[in-house]
mmCIF file of C-alpha atoms in Angstrom:
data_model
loop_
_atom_site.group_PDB
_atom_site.id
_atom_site.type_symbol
_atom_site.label_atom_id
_atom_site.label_comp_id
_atom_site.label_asym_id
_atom_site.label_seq_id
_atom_site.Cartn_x
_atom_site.Cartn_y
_atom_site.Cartn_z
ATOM 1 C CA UNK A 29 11.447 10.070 12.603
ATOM 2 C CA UNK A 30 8.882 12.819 13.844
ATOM 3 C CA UNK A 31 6.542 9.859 14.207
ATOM 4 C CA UNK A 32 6.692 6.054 15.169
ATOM 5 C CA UNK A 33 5.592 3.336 13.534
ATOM 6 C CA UNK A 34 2.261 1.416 14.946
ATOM 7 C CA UNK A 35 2.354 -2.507 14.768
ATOM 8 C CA UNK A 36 -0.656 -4.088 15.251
ATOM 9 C CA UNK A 37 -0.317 -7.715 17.245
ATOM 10 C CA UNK A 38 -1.675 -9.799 15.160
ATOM 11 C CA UNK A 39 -2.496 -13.507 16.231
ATOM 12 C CA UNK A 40 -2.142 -13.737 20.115
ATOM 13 C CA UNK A 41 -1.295 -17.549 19.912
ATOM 14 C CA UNK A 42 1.220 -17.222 17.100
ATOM 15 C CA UNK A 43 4.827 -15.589 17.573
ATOM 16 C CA UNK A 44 3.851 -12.441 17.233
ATOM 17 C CA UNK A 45 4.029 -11.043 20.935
ATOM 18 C CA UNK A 46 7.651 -12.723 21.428
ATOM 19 C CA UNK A 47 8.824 -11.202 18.115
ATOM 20 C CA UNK A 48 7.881 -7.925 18.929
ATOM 21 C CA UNK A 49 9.441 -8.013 22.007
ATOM 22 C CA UNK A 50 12.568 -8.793 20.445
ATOM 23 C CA UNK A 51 11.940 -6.373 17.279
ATOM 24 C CA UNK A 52 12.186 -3.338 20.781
ATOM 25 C CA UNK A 53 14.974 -5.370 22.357
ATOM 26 C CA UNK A 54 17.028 -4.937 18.575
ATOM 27 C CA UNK A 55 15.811 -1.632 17.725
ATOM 28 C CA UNK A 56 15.459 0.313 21.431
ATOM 29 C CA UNK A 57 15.420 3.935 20.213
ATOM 30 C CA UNK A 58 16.808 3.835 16.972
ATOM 31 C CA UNK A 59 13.330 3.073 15.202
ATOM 32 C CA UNK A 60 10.293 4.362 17.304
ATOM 33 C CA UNK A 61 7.335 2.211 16.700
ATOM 34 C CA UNK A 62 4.664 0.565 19.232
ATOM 35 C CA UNK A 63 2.618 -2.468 19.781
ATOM 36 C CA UNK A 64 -1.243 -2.457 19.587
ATOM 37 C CA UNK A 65 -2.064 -5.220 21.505
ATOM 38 C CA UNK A 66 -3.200 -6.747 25.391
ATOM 39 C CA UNK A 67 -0.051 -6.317 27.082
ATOM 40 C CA UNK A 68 -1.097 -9.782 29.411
ATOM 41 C CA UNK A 69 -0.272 -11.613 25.999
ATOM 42 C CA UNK A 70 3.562 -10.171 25.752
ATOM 43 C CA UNK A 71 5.892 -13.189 27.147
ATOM 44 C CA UNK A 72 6.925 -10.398 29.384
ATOM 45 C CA UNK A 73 10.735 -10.896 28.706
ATOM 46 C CA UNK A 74 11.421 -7.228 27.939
ATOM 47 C CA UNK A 75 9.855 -4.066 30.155
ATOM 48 C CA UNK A 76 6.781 -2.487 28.636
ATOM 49 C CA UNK A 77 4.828 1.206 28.905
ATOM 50 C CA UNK A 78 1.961 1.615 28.034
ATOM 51 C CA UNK A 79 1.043 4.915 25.976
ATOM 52 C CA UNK A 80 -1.770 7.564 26.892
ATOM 53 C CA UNK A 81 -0.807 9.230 23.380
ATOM 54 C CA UNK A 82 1.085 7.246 20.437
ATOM 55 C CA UNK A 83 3.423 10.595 20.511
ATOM 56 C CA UNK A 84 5.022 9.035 23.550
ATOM 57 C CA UNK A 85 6.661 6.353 21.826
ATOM 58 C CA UNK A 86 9.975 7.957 20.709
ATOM 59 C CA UNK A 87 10.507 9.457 24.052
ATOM 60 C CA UNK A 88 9.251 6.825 26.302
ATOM 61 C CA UNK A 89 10.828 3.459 24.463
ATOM 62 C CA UNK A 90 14.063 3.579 25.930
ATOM 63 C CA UNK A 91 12.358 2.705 29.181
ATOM 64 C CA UNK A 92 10.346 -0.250 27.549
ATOM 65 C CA UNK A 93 8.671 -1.651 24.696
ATOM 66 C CA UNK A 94 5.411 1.016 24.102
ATOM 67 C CA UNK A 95 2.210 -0.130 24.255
ATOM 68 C CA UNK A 96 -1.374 0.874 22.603
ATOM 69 C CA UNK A 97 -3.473 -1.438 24.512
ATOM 70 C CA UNK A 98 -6.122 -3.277 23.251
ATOM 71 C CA UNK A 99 -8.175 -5.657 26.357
ATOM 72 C CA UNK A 100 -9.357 -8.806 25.198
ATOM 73 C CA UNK A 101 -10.487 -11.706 27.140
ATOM 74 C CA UNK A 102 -8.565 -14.719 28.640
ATOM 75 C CA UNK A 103 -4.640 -15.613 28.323
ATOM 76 C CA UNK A 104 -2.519 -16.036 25.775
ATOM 77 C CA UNK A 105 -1.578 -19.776 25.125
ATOM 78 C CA UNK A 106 0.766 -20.396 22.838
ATOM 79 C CA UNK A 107 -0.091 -22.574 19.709
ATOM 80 C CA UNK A 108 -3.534 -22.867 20.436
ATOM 81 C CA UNK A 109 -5.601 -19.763 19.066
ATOM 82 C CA UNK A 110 -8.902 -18.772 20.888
ATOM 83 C CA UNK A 111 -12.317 -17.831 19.143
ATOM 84 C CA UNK A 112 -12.833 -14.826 22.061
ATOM 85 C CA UNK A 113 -9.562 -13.178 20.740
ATOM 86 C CA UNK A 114 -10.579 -12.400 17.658
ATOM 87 C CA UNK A 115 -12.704 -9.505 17.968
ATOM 88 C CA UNK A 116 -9.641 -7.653 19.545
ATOM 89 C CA UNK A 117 -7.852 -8.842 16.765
ATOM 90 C CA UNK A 118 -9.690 -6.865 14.451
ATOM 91 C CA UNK A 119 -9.801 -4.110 16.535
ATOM 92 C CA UNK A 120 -6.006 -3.906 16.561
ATOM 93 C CA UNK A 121 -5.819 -3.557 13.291
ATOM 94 C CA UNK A 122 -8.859 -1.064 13.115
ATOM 95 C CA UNK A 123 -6.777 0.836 15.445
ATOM 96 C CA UNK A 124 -3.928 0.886 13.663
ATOM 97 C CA UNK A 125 -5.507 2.231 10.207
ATOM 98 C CA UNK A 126 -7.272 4.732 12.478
ATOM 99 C CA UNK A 127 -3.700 6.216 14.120
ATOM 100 C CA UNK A 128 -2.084 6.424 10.923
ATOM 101 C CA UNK A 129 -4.629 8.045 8.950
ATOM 102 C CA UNK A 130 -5.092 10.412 11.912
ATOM 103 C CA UNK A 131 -1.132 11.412 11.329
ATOM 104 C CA UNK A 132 -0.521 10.108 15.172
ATOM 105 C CA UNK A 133 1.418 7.139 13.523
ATOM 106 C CA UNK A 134 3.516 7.229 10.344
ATOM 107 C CA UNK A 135 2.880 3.862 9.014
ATOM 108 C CA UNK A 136 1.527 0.660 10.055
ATOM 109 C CA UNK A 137 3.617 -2.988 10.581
ATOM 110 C CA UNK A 138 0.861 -5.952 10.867
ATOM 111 C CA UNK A 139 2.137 -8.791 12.113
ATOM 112 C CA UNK A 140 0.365 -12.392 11.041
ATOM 113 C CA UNK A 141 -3.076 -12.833 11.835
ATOM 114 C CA UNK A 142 -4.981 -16.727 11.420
ATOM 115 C CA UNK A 143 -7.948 -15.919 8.905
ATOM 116 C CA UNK A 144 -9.782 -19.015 10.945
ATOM 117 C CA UNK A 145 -9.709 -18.007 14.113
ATOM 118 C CA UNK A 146 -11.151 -14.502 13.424
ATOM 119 C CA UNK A 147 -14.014 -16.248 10.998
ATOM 120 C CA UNK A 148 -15.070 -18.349 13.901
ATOM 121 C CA UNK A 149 -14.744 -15.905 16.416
ATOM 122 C CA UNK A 150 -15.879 -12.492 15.069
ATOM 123 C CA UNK A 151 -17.446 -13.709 11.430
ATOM 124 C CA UNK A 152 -14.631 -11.883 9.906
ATOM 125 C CA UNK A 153 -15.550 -12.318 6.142
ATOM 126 C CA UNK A 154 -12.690 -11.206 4.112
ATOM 127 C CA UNK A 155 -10.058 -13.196 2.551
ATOM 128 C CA UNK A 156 -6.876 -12.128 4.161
ATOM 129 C CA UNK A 157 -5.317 -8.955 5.773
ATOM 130 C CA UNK A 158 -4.822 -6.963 2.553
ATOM 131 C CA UNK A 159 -8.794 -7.247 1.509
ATOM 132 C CA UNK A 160 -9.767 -5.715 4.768
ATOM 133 C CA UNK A 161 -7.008 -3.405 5.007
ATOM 134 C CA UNK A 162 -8.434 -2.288 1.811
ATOM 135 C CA UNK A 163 -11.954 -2.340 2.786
ATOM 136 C CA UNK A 164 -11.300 -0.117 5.903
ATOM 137 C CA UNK A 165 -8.777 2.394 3.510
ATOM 138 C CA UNK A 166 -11.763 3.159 0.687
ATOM 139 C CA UNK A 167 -9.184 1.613 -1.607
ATOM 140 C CA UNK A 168 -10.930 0.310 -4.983
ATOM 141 C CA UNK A 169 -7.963 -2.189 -5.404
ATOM 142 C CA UNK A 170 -4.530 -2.593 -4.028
ATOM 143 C CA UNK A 171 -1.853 -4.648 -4.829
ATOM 144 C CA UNK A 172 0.974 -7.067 -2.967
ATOM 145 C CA UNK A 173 4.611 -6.760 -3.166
ATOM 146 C CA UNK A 174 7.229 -8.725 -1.947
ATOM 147 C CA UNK A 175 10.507 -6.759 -1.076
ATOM 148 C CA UNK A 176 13.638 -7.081 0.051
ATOM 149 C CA UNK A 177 16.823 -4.736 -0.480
ATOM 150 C CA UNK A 178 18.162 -7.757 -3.894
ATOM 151 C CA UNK A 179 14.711 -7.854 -5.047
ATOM 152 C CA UNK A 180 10.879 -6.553 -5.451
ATOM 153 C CA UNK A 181 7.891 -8.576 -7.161
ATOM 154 C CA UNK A 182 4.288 -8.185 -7.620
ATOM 155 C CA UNK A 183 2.374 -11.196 -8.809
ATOM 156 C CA UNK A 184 -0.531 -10.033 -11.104
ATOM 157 C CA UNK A 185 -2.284 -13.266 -9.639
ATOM 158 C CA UNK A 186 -2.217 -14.867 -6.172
ATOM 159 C CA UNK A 187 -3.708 -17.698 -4.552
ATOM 160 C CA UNK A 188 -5.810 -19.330 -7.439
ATOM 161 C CA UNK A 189 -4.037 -23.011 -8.745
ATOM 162 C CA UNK A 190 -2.060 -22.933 -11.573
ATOM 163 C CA UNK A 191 -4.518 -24.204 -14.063
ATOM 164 C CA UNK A 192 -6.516 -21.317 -13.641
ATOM 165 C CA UNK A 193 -4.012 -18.428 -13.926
ATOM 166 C CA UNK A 194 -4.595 -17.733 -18.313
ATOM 167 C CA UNK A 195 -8.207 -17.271 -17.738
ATOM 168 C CA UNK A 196 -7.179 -14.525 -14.491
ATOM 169 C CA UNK A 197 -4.253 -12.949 -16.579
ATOM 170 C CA UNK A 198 -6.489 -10.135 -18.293
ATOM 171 C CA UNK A 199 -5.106 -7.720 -19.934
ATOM 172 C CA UNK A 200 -6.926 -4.893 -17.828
ATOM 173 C CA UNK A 201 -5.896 -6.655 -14.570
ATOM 174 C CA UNK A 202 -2.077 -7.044 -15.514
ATOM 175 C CA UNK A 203 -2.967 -3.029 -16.835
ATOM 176 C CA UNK A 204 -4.170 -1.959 -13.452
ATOM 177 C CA UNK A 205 -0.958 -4.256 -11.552
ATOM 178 C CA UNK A 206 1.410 -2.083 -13.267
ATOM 179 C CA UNK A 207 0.019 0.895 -13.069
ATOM 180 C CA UNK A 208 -0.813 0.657 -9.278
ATOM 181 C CA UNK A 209 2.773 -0.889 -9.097
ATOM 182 C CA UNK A 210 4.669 2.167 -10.953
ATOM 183 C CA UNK A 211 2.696 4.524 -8.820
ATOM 184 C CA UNK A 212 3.537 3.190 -5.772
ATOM 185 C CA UNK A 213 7.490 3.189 -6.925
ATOM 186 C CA UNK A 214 7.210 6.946 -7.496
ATOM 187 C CA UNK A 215 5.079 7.680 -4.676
ATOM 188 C CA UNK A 216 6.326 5.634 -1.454
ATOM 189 C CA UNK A 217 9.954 4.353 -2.903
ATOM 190 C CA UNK A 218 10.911 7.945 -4.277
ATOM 191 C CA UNK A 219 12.168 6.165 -8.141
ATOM 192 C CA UNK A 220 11.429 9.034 -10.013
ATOM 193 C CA UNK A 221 11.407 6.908 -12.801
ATOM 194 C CA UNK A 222 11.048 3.119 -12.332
ATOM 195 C CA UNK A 223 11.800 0.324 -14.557
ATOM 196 C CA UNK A 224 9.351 -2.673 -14.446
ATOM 197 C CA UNK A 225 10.427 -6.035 -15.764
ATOM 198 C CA UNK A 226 7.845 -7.788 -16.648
ATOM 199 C CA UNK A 227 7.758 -12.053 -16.829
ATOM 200 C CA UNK A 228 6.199 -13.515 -19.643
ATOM 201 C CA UNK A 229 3.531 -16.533 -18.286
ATOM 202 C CA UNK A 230 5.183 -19.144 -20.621
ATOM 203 C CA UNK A 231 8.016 -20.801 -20.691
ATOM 204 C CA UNK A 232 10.544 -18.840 -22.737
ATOM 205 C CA UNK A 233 7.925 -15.965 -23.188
ATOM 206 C CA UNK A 234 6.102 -18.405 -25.111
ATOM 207 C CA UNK A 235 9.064 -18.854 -27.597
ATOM 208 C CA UNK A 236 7.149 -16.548 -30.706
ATOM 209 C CA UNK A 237 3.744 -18.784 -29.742
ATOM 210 C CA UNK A 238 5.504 -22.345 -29.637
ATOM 211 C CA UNK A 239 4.783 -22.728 -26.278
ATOM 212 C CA UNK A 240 1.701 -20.866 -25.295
ATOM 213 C CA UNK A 241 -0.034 -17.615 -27.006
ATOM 214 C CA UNK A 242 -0.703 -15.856 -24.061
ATOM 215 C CA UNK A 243 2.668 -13.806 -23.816
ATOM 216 C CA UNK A 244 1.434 -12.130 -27.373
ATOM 217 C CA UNK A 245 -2.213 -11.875 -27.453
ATOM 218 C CA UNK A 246 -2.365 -10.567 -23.508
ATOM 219 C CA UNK A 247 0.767 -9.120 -22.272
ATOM 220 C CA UNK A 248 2.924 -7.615 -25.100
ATOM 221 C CA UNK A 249 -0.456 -5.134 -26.268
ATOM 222 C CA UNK A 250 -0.423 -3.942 -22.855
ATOM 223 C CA UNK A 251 2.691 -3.636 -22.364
ATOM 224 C CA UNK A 252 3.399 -1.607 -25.595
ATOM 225 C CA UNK A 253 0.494 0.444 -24.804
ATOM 226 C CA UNK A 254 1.877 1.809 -21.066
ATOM 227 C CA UNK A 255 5.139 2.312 -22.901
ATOM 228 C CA UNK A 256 3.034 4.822 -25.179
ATOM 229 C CA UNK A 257 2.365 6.352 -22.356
ATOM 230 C CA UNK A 258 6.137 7.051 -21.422
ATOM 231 C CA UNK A 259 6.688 3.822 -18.642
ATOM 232 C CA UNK A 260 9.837 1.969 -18.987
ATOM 233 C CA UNK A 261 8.673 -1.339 -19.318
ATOM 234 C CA UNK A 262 10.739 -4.732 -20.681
ATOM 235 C CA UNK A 263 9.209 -7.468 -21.510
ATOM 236 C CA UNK A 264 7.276 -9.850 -21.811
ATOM 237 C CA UNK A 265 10.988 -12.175 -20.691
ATOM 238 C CA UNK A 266 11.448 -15.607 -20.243
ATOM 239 C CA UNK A 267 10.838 -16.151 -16.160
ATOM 240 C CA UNK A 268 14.120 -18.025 -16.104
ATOM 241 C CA UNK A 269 16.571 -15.661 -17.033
ATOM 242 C CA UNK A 270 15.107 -12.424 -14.654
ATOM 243 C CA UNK A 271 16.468 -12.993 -11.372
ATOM 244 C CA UNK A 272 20.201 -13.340 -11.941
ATOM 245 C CA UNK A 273 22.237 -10.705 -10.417
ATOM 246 C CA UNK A 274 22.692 -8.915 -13.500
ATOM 247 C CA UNK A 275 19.519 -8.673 -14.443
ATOM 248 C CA UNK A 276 18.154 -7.647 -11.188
ATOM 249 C CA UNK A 277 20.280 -4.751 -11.512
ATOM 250 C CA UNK A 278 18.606 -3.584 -14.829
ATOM 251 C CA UNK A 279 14.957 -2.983 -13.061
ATOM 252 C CA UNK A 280 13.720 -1.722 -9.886
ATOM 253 C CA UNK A 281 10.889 -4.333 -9.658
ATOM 254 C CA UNK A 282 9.949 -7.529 -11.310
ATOM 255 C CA UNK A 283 5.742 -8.310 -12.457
ATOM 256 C CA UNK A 284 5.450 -11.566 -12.284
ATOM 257 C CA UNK A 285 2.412 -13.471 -13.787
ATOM 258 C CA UNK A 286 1.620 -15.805 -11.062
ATOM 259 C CA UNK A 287 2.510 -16.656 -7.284
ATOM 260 C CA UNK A 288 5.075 -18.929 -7.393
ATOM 261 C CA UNK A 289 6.910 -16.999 -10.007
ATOM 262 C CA UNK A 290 7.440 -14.376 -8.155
ATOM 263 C CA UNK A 291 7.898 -15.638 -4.764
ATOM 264 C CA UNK A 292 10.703 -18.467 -5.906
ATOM 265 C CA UNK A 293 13.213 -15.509 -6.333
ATOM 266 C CA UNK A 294 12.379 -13.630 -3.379
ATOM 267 C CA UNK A 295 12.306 -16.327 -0.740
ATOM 268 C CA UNK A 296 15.527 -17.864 -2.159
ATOM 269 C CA UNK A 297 17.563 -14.324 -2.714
ATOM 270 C CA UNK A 298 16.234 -12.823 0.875
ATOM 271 C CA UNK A 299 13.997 -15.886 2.913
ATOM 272 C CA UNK A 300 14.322 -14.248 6.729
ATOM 273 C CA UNK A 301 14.305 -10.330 5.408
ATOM 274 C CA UNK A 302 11.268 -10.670 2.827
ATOM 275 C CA UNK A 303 8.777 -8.324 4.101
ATOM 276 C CA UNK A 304 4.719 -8.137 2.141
ATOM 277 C CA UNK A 305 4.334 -4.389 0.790
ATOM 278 C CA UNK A 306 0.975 -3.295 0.462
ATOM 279 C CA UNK A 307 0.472 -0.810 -2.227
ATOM 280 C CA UNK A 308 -2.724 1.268 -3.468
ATOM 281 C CA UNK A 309 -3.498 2.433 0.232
ATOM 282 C CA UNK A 310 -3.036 5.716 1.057
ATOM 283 C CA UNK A 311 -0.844 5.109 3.429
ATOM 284 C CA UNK A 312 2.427 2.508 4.081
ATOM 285 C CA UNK A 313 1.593 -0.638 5.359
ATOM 286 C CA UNK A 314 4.205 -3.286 5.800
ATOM 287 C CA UNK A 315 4.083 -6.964 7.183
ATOM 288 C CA UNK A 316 6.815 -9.444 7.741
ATOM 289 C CA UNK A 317 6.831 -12.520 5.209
ATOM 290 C CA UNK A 318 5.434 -15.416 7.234
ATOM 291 C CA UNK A 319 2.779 -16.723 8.999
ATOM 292 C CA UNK A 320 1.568 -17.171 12.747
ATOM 293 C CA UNK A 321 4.008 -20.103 12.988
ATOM 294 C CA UNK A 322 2.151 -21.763 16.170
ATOM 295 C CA UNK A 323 4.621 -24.736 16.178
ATOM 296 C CA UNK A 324 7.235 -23.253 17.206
ATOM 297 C CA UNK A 325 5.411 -20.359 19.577
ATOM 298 C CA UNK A 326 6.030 -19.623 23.283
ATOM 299 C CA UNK A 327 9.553 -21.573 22.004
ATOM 300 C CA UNK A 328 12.109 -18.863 22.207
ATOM 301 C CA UNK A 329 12.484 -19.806 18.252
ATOM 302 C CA UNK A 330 10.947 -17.646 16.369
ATOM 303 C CA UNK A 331 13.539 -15.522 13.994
ATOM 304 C CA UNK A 332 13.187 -11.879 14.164
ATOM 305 C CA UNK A 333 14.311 -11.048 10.709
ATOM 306 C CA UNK A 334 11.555 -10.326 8.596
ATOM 307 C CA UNK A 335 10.032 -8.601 11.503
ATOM 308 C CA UNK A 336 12.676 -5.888 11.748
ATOM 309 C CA UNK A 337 12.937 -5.688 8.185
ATOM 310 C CA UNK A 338 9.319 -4.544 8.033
ATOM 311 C CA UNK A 339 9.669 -1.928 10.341
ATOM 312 C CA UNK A 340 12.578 -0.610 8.508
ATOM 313 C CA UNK A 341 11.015 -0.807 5.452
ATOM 314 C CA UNK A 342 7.857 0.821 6.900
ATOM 315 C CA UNK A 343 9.898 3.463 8.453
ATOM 316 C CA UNK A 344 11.828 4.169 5.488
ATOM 317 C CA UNK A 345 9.195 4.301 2.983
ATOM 318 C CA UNK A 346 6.673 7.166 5.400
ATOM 319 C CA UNK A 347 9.506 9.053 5.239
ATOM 320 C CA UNK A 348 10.478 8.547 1.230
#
């Protein structure tokens, strides 16, 4: 790699600082990448250095974890987030966008930020990390994918309740899904030609309008009229018979029609090496699958996994 990866800290009082102490202590020079963060909040377990250029990192991180600092006020305690961190927060993550759209970093790694503590503490207004990822990018919409090396999903809709997922599922928002989705394949993965299964929102794809009409009123038109257009596209199929291992191996990535459809699979195939895929910006952006887990912080327990996989996966795909 010509240049490292940049992962932003994300929530001081979660288990972010200990994991990416142990993401250097796994990775040392093999994958160049450094923190943005206050390096009094690292549980100081590892050595650190802290950068005067983010060039430094491949050269200087076999003498210690790099660092892009960021000051904020007060310790880090661990489990208890603090309103007067949350304006570095942001920054850190303002940062990061910043370096990698500069070219001084090829991609950005975010680790979990708490959406609460940076509304109380800096009025942040948007709904998660993607939105204002999006909102600092210029990008008009992006889209989330779950990925592992058995498995990639996008669900067309997210966090809305169950009951309220027909009246989302549009056919010009499952259009723009794919189309960001198949993109992003060719773009970022380097499939010259993907193959998108796509999940029917019924059970058994709405058996021929037994068991629900939206499969055939909203998904097959659009589907049929992208494959027009020359994508390979299968569908709409019966949720329950896409994730076996045979299937899997007849697509490169799965659209699912709602949350828990698509993030049953993944968690169960690949539940520590998940990482969140961000696609649409125009740049990569990778986080690890999980949240600020503040019960177990500051506890030495915090799994590495889906940390490391991220930066692989961030690594791999600035350089696809």
């Amino acid at each position: 790699m010509s240049r490292p990866v940049a992962l932003s800290c994300g929530e001081p009082a979660g288990i972010g600082p200990e994991l990416t102490e142990a993401a250097w202590t796994a990775l040392g020079t093999d994958l160049p990448f450094f923190w943005i963060g206050d390096p009094a909040h690292l549980p100081g377990k590892v050595p650190h250095v802290v950068l005067q250029d983010p060039a430094e990192a491949a050269e200087r991180c076999a003498g210690g974890l790099p660092v892009w600092p960021i000051s904020m006020p007060g310790p880090r305690v661990p489990g208890t987030p603090q309103a007067a961190h949350a304006a570095g927060v942001i920054r850190a993550i303002e940062e990061g966008v910043r370096l990698v759209q500069s070219g001084k970093a090829s991609a950005l790694c975010t680790l979990p930020i708490h959406k609460q503590a940076l509304a109380e503490g800096a009025g942040f207004a948007f709904p998660g990390h993607t939105e204002f990822l999006a909102h600092l990018a210029g990008a008009d919409e992006v889209v989330m994918m779950l990925a592992s090396d058995r498995l990639r999903v996008v669900p067309v809709t997210i966090h809305i309740a169950i009951a309220d997922v027909p009246a989302a599922l549009t056919p010009g928002l499952l259009e723009r899904r794919i189309r960001i989705t198949h993109a992003a394949l060719v773009s970022q993965f380097g499939i010259a030609k993907p193959r998108l299964a796509v999940a029917g929102l019924n059970p058994h794809a709405g058996e021929g309008g037994r068991m629900g009409k939206e499969d055939a009123a909203v998904i097959a038109p659009v589907l049929d009229r992208l494959r027009a257009e020359g994508m390979d596209l299968r569908g709409p199929l019966p949720g329950d018979t896409m994730f076996h291992e045979r299937a899997r191996a007849g697509y490169d990535t799965a659209i699912c029609m709602y949350h828990d459809q698509a993030l049953i699979p993944i968690k169960t195939l690949d539940f520590d090496e998940g990482v969140n895929v961000t696609l649409g910006l125009p740049f990569v952006r990778t986080s690890p699958d999980h949240g600020t887990a503040f019960d177990i912080a500051g506890k030495g327990l915090a799994n590495p996994s889906s940390t490391l996989a991220a930066l692989r996966m961030a690594a791999r795909l600035s350089t696809a």
